[in-house]
Short mmCIF file of C-alpha atoms and ligand atoms in Angstrom, two decimals:
data_model
loop_
_atom_site.label_atom_id
_atom_site.label_comp_id
_atom_site.label_asym_id
_atom_site.label_seq_id
_atom_site.Cartn_x
_atom_site.Cartn_y
_atom_site.Cartn_z
CA UNK G 480 0.07 -0.19 -0.19
CA UNK G 481 2.82 2.10 1.17
CA UNK G 482 5.14 1.38 -2.05
CA UNK G 483 1.79 2.15 -3.89
CA UNK G 484 1.23 5.30 -2.70
CA UNK G 485 4.89 6.55 -3.23
CA UNK G 486 4.40 5.18 -6.83
CA UNK G 487 1.44 7.58 -7.20
CA UNK G 488 3.39 10.48 -5.73
CA UNK G 489 6.91 10.16 -7.80
CA UNK G 490 4.27 9.83 -10.69
CA UNK G 491 2.47 13.18 -9.97
CA UNK G 492 5.44 14.74 -8.87
CA UNK G 493 7.02 13.71 -12.81
CA UNK G 494 3.55 15.16 -14.44
CA UNK G 495 3.83 18.32 -12.22
CA UNK G 496 7.57 19.06 -13.77
CA UNK G 497 7.09 17.44 -16.75
CA UNK G 498 9.90 18.31 -19.59
CA UNK G 499 11.33 20.15 -16.97
CA UNK G 500 12.29 16.58 -14.74
CA UNK G 501 15.87 16.61 -14.99
CA UNK G 502 16.83 17.51 -12.24
CA UNK G 503 20.36 15.08 -12.87
CA UNK G 504 21.47 16.82 -16.01
CA UNK G 505 23.72 19.98 -16.22
CA UNK G 506 22.25 23.39 -16.85
CA UNK G 507 25.04 23.72 -19.67
CA UNK G 508 26.48 21.24 -21.92
CA UNK G 509 30.20 22.55 -23.89
CA UNK G 510 29.98 21.64 -27.30
CA UNK G 511 33.97 21.69 -28.32
CA UNK G 512 34.81 23.31 -32.22
CA UNK G 513 37.61 24.20 -33.73
CA UNK G 514 36.02 26.43 -36.75
CA UNK G 515 33.32 29.00 -35.81
CA UNK G 516 30.01 29.69 -37.08
CA UNK G 517 31.57 31.31 -40.15
CA UNK G 518 32.73 27.85 -41.35
CA UNK G 519 30.48 24.57 -42.09
CA UNK G 520 31.95 22.76 -39.73
CA UNK G 521 30.92 25.58 -37.13
CA UNK G 522 27.47 25.53 -39.08
CA UNK G 523 27.26 21.26 -38.21
CA UNK G 524 27.65 22.18 -35.09
CA UNK G 525 24.74 25.41 -34.44
CA UNK G 526 22.41 23.15 -36.45
CA UNK G 527 22.99 20.32 -33.27
CA UNK G 528 22.37 22.65 -30.67
CA UNK G 529 19.42 24.62 -32.55
CA UNK G 530 18.04 20.61 -33.13
CA UNK G 531 18.22 19.60 -29.77
CA UNK G 532 17.23 22.78 -28.15
CA UNK G 533 14.04 22.48 -30.45
CA UNK G 534 13.38 18.67 -29.83
CA UNK G 535 14.18 18.83 -25.75
CA UNK G 536 11.89 22.06 -25.72
CA UNK G 537 15.12 23.72 -23.87
CA UNK G 538 15.97 20.66 -21.17
CA UNK G 539 19.16 19.79 -22.39
CA UNK G 540 21.32 23.34 -23.49
CA UNK G 541 23.93 22.84 -24.89
CA UNK G 542 26.56 25.71 -25.79
CA UNK G 543 29.63 26.00 -28.48
CA UNK G 544 33.00 27.16 -27.79
CA UNK G 545 34.91 27.64 -30.90
CA UNK G 546 38.42 27.81 -31.83
CA UNK G 547 38.98 25.14 -29.27
CA UNK G 548 39.25 27.52 -26.46
CA UNK G 549 38.22 24.68 -24.03
CA UNK G 550 42.07 23.55 -24.61
CA UNK G 551 43.95 26.34 -25.32
CA UNK G 552 43.82 26.04 -28.98
CA UNK G 553 45.22 22.87 -28.85
CA UNK G 554 42.86 20.80 -30.85
CA UNK G 555 44.95 17.95 -30.38
CA UNK G 556 44.37 17.59 -27.09
CA UNK G 557 39.80 17.91 -27.56
CA UNK G 558 39.84 14.41 -27.44
CA UNK G 559 41.28 13.54 -24.51
CA UNK G 560 39.42 16.73 -22.72
CA UNK G 561 36.14 15.24 -23.52
CA UNK G 562 37.55 11.24 -22.46
CA UNK G 563 38.15 12.82 -19.05
CA UNK G 564 34.93 15.10 -18.91
CA UNK G 565 36.24 18.45 -19.27
CA UNK G 566 34.47 18.83 -22.71
CA UNK G 567 31.30 17.10 -22.48
CA UNK G 568 30.66 17.57 -26.25
CA UNK G 569 32.29 17.82 -29.57
CA UNK G 570 31.91 18.49 -33.47
CA UNK G 571 35.58 17.13 -34.67
CA UNK G 572 37.78 16.55 -37.53
CA UNK G 573 39.36 12.80 -37.54
CA UNK G 574 42.42 14.49 -38.07
CA UNK G 575 42.52 16.13 -34.16
CA UNK G 576 41.06 12.99 -32.80
CA UNK G 577 43.36 10.96 -34.03
CA UNK G 578 46.74 11.44 -31.98
CA UNK G 579 44.18 9.61 -29.29
CA UNK G 580 42.78 6.68 -32.04
CA UNK G 581 44.73 5.66 -34.19
CA UNK G 582 42.15 3.87 -36.66
CA UNK G 583 41.25 7.43 -37.73
CA UNK G 584 44.13 8.03 -39.07
CA UNK G 585 42.43 5.92 -42.09
CA UNK G 586 41.31 9.29 -43.50
CA UNK G 587 44.55 10.38 -43.62
CA UNK G 588 46.20 7.72 -45.83
CA UNK G 589 46.86 9.86 -49.37
CA UNK G 590 44.62 9.27 -51.77
CA UNK G 591 42.49 6.80 -50.39
CA UNK G 592 39.42 8.44 -51.09
CA UNK G 593 38.85 9.48 -55.12
CA UNK G 594 35.72 11.48 -54.87
CA UNK G 595 32.54 12.39 -52.49
CA UNK G 596 30.99 8.75 -52.50
CA UNK G 597 34.33 7.09 -51.85
CA UNK G 598 33.79 8.92 -48.43
CA UNK G 599 30.15 8.15 -48.29
CA UNK G 600 31.31 4.50 -48.70
CA UNK G 601 33.57 4.03 -45.95
CA UNK G 602 31.45 6.14 -43.32
CA UNK G 603 28.27 4.89 -43.60
CA UNK G 604 29.40 1.28 -44.08
CA UNK G 605 31.07 -1.45 -42.40
CA UNK G 606 34.53 0.63 -42.11
CA UNK G 607 32.51 3.61 -40.38
CA UNK G 608 30.83 1.20 -37.81
CA UNK G 609 34.44 -0.06 -36.87
CA UNK G 610 36.56 3.26 -36.58
CA UNK G 611 33.33 4.32 -34.15
CA UNK G 612 33.30 1.19 -32.47
CA UNK G 613 37.17 2.09 -31.36
CA UNK G 614 36.57 6.14 -30.87
CA UNK G 615 33.33 4.18 -27.92
CA UNK G 616 36.16 1.95 -26.82
CA UNK G 617 38.23 5.05 -25.98
CA UNK G 618 35.87 6.66 -24.10
CA UNK G 619 33.85 8.90 -25.96
CA UNK G 620 30.51 8.19 -27.68
CA UNK G 621 30.27 8.84 -31.91
CA UNK G 622 27.00 9.77 -32.92
CA UNK G 623 26.96 10.38 -36.18
CA UNK G 624 29.05 12.06 -39.34
CA UNK G 625 29.71 15.31 -40.33
CA UNK G 626 32.56 16.95 -43.04
CA UNK G 627 35.39 19.25 -43.38
CA UNK G 628 36.29 18.11 -46.94
CA UNK G 629 38.75 17.83 -49.66
CA UNK G 630 42.08 19.52 -48.31
CA UNK G 631 43.59 21.07 -51.22
CA UNK G 632 47.21 22.41 -51.24
CA UNK G 633 48.08 25.72 -51.10
CA UNK G 634 51.84 27.64 -51.17
CA UNK G 635 53.12 30.94 -51.75
CA UNK G 636 56.13 30.30 -53.65
CA UNK G 637 55.11 28.18 -56.89
CA UNK G 638 52.43 26.26 -59.02
CA UNK G 639 52.48 22.40 -57.82
CA UNK G 640 51.96 20.25 -60.52
CA UNK G 641 54.09 17.53 -60.10
CA UNK G 642 55.85 15.72 -56.52
CA UNK G 643 59.17 18.19 -57.69
CA UNK G 644 57.66 21.22 -57.15
CA UNK G 645 56.94 20.44 -52.98
CA UNK G 646 60.69 19.91 -52.87
CA UNK G 647 62.21 21.99 -50.02
CA UNK G 648 58.73 23.49 -49.26
CA UNK G 649 57.82 24.18 -45.23
CA UNK G 650 53.90 23.33 -45.14
CA UNK G 651 51.84 23.52 -41.62
CA UNK G 652 50.67 20.46 -40.70
CA UNK G 653 48.19 19.19 -37.69
CA UNK G 654 47.41 15.96 -36.15
CA UNK G 655 49.26 12.91 -36.46
CA UNK G 656 52.67 12.15 -37.39
CA UNK G 657 50.94 10.43 -40.74
CA UNK G 658 51.36 13.72 -42.27
CA UNK G 659 54.82 14.16 -41.38
CA UNK G 660 55.45 10.99 -43.32
CA UNK G 661 52.74 11.91 -46.45
CA UNK G 662 55.15 15.35 -47.05
CA UNK G 663 58.31 14.33 -46.15
CA UNK G 664 57.50 11.01 -48.77
CA UNK G 665 57.20 14.14 -50.85
CA UNK G 666 60.31 16.10 -50.17
CA UNK G 667 58.82 18.84 -48.40
CA UNK G 668 59.36 20.36 -44.70
CA UNK G 669 56.34 19.58 -42.83
CA UNK G 670 55.75 21.42 -39.74
CA UNK G 671 53.25 20.19 -37.04
CA UNK G 672 50.87 23.23 -35.74
CA UNK G 673 47.91 24.22 -34.54
CA UNK G 674 45.24 25.96 -36.60
CA UNK G 675 45.36 28.58 -34.19
CA UNK G 676 49.09 28.73 -35.01
CA UNK G 677 48.76 28.49 -38.19
CA UNK G 678 47.88 31.97 -40.02
CA UNK G 679 50.33 33.72 -38.20
CA UNK G 680 53.18 31.54 -39.44
CA UNK G 681 51.85 31.67 -42.72
CA UNK G 682 52.02 35.49 -42.79
CA UNK G 683 55.38 35.78 -41.58
CA UNK G 684 56.52 33.24 -44.32
CA UNK G 685 57.83 30.87 -41.27
CA UNK G 686 56.10 28.36 -43.33
CA UNK G 687 55.61 29.01 -47.09
CA UNK G 688 52.44 26.63 -47.11
CA UNK G 689 49.08 24.56 -45.89
CA UNK G 690 46.26 22.40 -46.81
CA UNK G 691 42.84 22.97 -45.97
CA UNK G 692 39.46 22.47 -47.71
CA UNK G 693 37.90 24.75 -50.17
CA UNK G 694 36.06 26.18 -47.84
CA UNK G 695 38.15 26.95 -44.49
CA UNK G 696 41.36 28.86 -47.57
CA UNK G 697 37.96 30.82 -48.31
CA UNK G 698 36.62 31.70 -45.10
CA UNK G 699 39.84 32.40 -43.39
CA UNK G 700 40.60 34.21 -46.24
CA UNK G 701 44.05 32.59 -46.31
CA UNK G 702 44.48 34.28 -50.37
CA UNK G 703 45.48 37.25 -47.80
CA UNK G 704 48.28 35.98 -46.31
CA UNK G 705 50.53 35.05 -50.11
CA UNK G 706 49.39 32.14 -50.27
CA UNK G 707 48.29 32.48 -54.07
CA UNK G 708 48.68 28.79 -55.43
CA UNK G 709 46.50 26.09 -54.57
CA UNK G 710 46.13 22.64 -56.23
CA UNK G 711 42.86 20.55 -55.54
CA UNK G 712 44.82 17.53 -55.34
CA UNK G 713 41.87 15.67 -53.13
CA UNK G 714 44.94 13.62 -51.45
CA UNK G 715 42.47 13.67 -48.49
CA UNK G 716 39.19 14.53 -46.51
CA UNK G 717 38.46 14.46 -42.94
CA UNK G 718 35.44 13.88 -41.57
CA UNK G 719 33.50 15.10 -39.11
CA UNK G 720 32.33 13.18 -35.75
CA UNK G 721 29.32 14.45 -33.68
CA UNK G 722 30.12 12.83 -29.77
CA UNK G 723 29.78 12.78 -26.42
CA UNK G 724 31.77 11.97 -23.53
CA UNK G 725 31.26 8.32 -22.09
CA UNK G 726 31.16 10.11 -18.31
CA UNK G 727 28.32 12.42 -20.08
CA UNK G 728 26.50 10.03 -22.37
CA UNK G 729 25.63 7.36 -19.14
CA UNK G 730 23.77 10.40 -17.88
CA UNK G 731 21.32 11.10 -20.20
CA UNK G 732 17.83 8.79 -19.98
CA UNK G 733 17.39 6.19 -23.16
CA UNK G 734 14.90 8.89 -24.83
CA UNK G 735 17.29 11.79 -24.66
CA UNK G 736 20.23 9.92 -25.99
CA UNK G 737 17.79 9.11 -29.15
CA UNK G 738 17.05 12.67 -29.43
CA UNK G 739 20.48 13.31 -29.36
CA UNK G 740 21.84 10.79 -31.54
CA UNK G 741 18.67 11.61 -34.23
CA UNK G 742 19.43 15.61 -33.82
CA UNK G 743 23.20 14.84 -34.59
CA UNK G 744 22.52 12.31 -38.00
CA UNK G 745 20.41 15.02 -39.16
CA UNK G 746 22.54 18.14 -38.58
CA UNK G 747 25.57 15.97 -40.09
CA UNK G 748 23.45 15.29 -43.10
CA UNK G 749 22.54 18.47 -43.51
CA UNK G 750 26.07 20.09 -43.19
CA UNK G 751 27.49 17.32 -45.98
CA UNK G 752 24.67 18.86 -48.40
CA UNK G 753 25.19 22.28 -47.74
CA UNK G 754 29.06 21.94 -47.64
CA UNK G 755 29.45 20.08 -50.94
CA UNK G 756 26.87 22.19 -52.52
CA UNK G 757 29.10 25.08 -51.83
CA UNK G 758 32.19 24.09 -52.88
CA UNK G 759 31.84 25.54 -56.70
CA UNK G 760 31.15 28.57 -55.56
CA UNK G 761 33.73 28.74 -53.29
CA UNK G 762 36.17 28.23 -55.85
CA UNK G 763 35.05 30.44 -57.89
CA UNK G 764 34.98 33.12 -55.19
CA UNK G 765 38.86 31.83 -54.80
CA UNK G 766 39.60 32.10 -58.43
CA UNK G 767 38.37 35.78 -58.64
CA UNK G 768 40.81 36.58 -55.81
CA UNK G 769 43.62 36.13 -57.92
CA UNK G 770 44.84 32.98 -56.88
CA UNK G 771 46.10 30.55 -59.27
CA UNK G 772 44.58 27.22 -59.50
CA UNK G 773 45.77 24.25 -61.12
CA UNK G 774 43.99 20.72 -61.44
CA UNK G 775 46.28 17.68 -62.01
CA UNK G 776 45.75 15.17 -65.04
CA UNK G 777 45.03 11.83 -63.99
CA UNK G 778 48.90 11.28 -64.95
CA UNK G 779 49.77 14.19 -62.87
CA UNK G 780 47.91 12.85 -60.10
CA UNK G 781 49.26 9.19 -60.24
CA UNK G 782 52.98 10.45 -59.41
CA UNK G 783 51.42 12.01 -56.19
CA UNK G 784 49.51 8.90 -55.55
CA UNK G 785 53.01 6.96 -56.28
CA UNK G 786 55.20 8.95 -54.11
CA UNK G 787 53.40 8.62 -51.17
CA UNK G 788 52.71 4.74 -51.52
CA UNK G 789 55.38 4.18 -48.64
CA UNK G 790 52.85 6.10 -45.88
CA UNK G 791 50.71 2.44 -46.17
CA UNK G 792 53.60 0.44 -45.58
CA UNK G 793 54.34 2.69 -42.22
CA UNK G 794 50.49 3.35 -41.36
CA UNK G 795 48.48 0.29 -42.48
CA UNK G 796 49.87 -2.09 -39.36
CA UNK G 797 49.30 1.16 -37.10
CA UNK G 798 45.38 1.79 -37.97
CA UNK G 799 44.64 -1.82 -38.47
CA UNK G 800 44.86 -3.89 -41.40
CA UNK G 801 41.63 -5.84 -42.09
CA UNK G 802 40.00 -2.10 -41.33
CA UNK G 803 42.31 -0.66 -44.01
CA UNK G 804 41.33 -3.65 -46.44
CA UNK G 805 37.46 -2.82 -45.76
CA UNK G 806 37.82 0.66 -46.53
CA UNK G 807 39.85 0.20 -49.81
CA UNK G 808 37.20 -2.62 -50.22
CA UNK G 809 33.93 0.16 -49.80
CA UNK G 810 35.78 2.61 -51.89
CA UNK G 811 36.83 -0.20 -54.81
CA UNK G 812 31.92 -0.69 -54.53
CA UNK G 813 31.00 2.28 -54.18
CA UNK G 814 28.04 3.75 -55.96
CA UNK G 815 28.65 6.32 -58.15
O1 LIG P 674 43.55 23.18 -38.34
C1 LIG P 674 43.36 22.48 -39.48
O2 LIG P 674 43.73 22.08 -40.28
C2 LIG P 674 41.94 22.57 -39.69
C3 LIG P 674 40.82 23.39 -38.88
O3 LIG P 674 41.52 22.04 -40.78
C4 LIG P 674 41.72 21.27 -38.63
O4 LIG P 674 40.98 21.49 -37.38
C5 LIG P 674 41.69 19.92 -38.92
#
């Protein structure tokens, strides 16, 4: 009898509190990104927050902290900060998380993904699931994919048409040592630095070049720091991952977990579609600003593929031979 009355009382209380009955939820959930809302990346995070706010009627309150400010600008510390609970959530690049999740180096293997269909074949298939399992195993719950985009090569010195043209150029890279290996194999001098340090280094000429998606080159006005040569070599694309720290994830009700996940999936699909649709206009804008854009013929492209083969030899064991094979098969069998 007493038990029944207690249950009744609890039910009434729940009804009274209605959608606000989430006393154990935080007043604010931090969402980390590298790039802010002027970039597709920041827009992906904004869309996620907007959908969660709307669908939870404000019960789940997320706040975006861009420019990697929660890790003092060091984007390669974002994953560890999420794992330890210092950051609740993030929309992060596979490049920046690869120091802690070696499997994420998969996407950085040079020339693994020739086109957008190849990215989708990996992320939406078994290889993508295996990558998500690897992330989860290391303390973070991945929910959905977004996209930073194909990373093209820019520099201040000359048009890059052959691997030889890269000889001796100092190139800013970020993430794991895989990039050191790729650019060293091409005869360049790679230097690892955060996004926060990249533009100043390009401005002073401390480095000659960098690689980033067209949207980043455009919005960050990389042309204004003397980067007037751009080669569309499509050597890799970094997906974004919407994720929640495992510590935080388990505090949400099953319903809210589903809500957060579906909102991330919807935001990711929206952002991928939007950023791909904007590419042609972005390229036109970059050309209008006087940037010399080089497109490679299949033969010229093949020379870069050839020159970076050694990266597969040294990195396949670290990423996992099965995963690399799964991804290569997915690319080979992709629908066009
Ligand atoms: O730092 C970069 O190059 C950026 C913004 O693209 C990433 O965070 C991977």
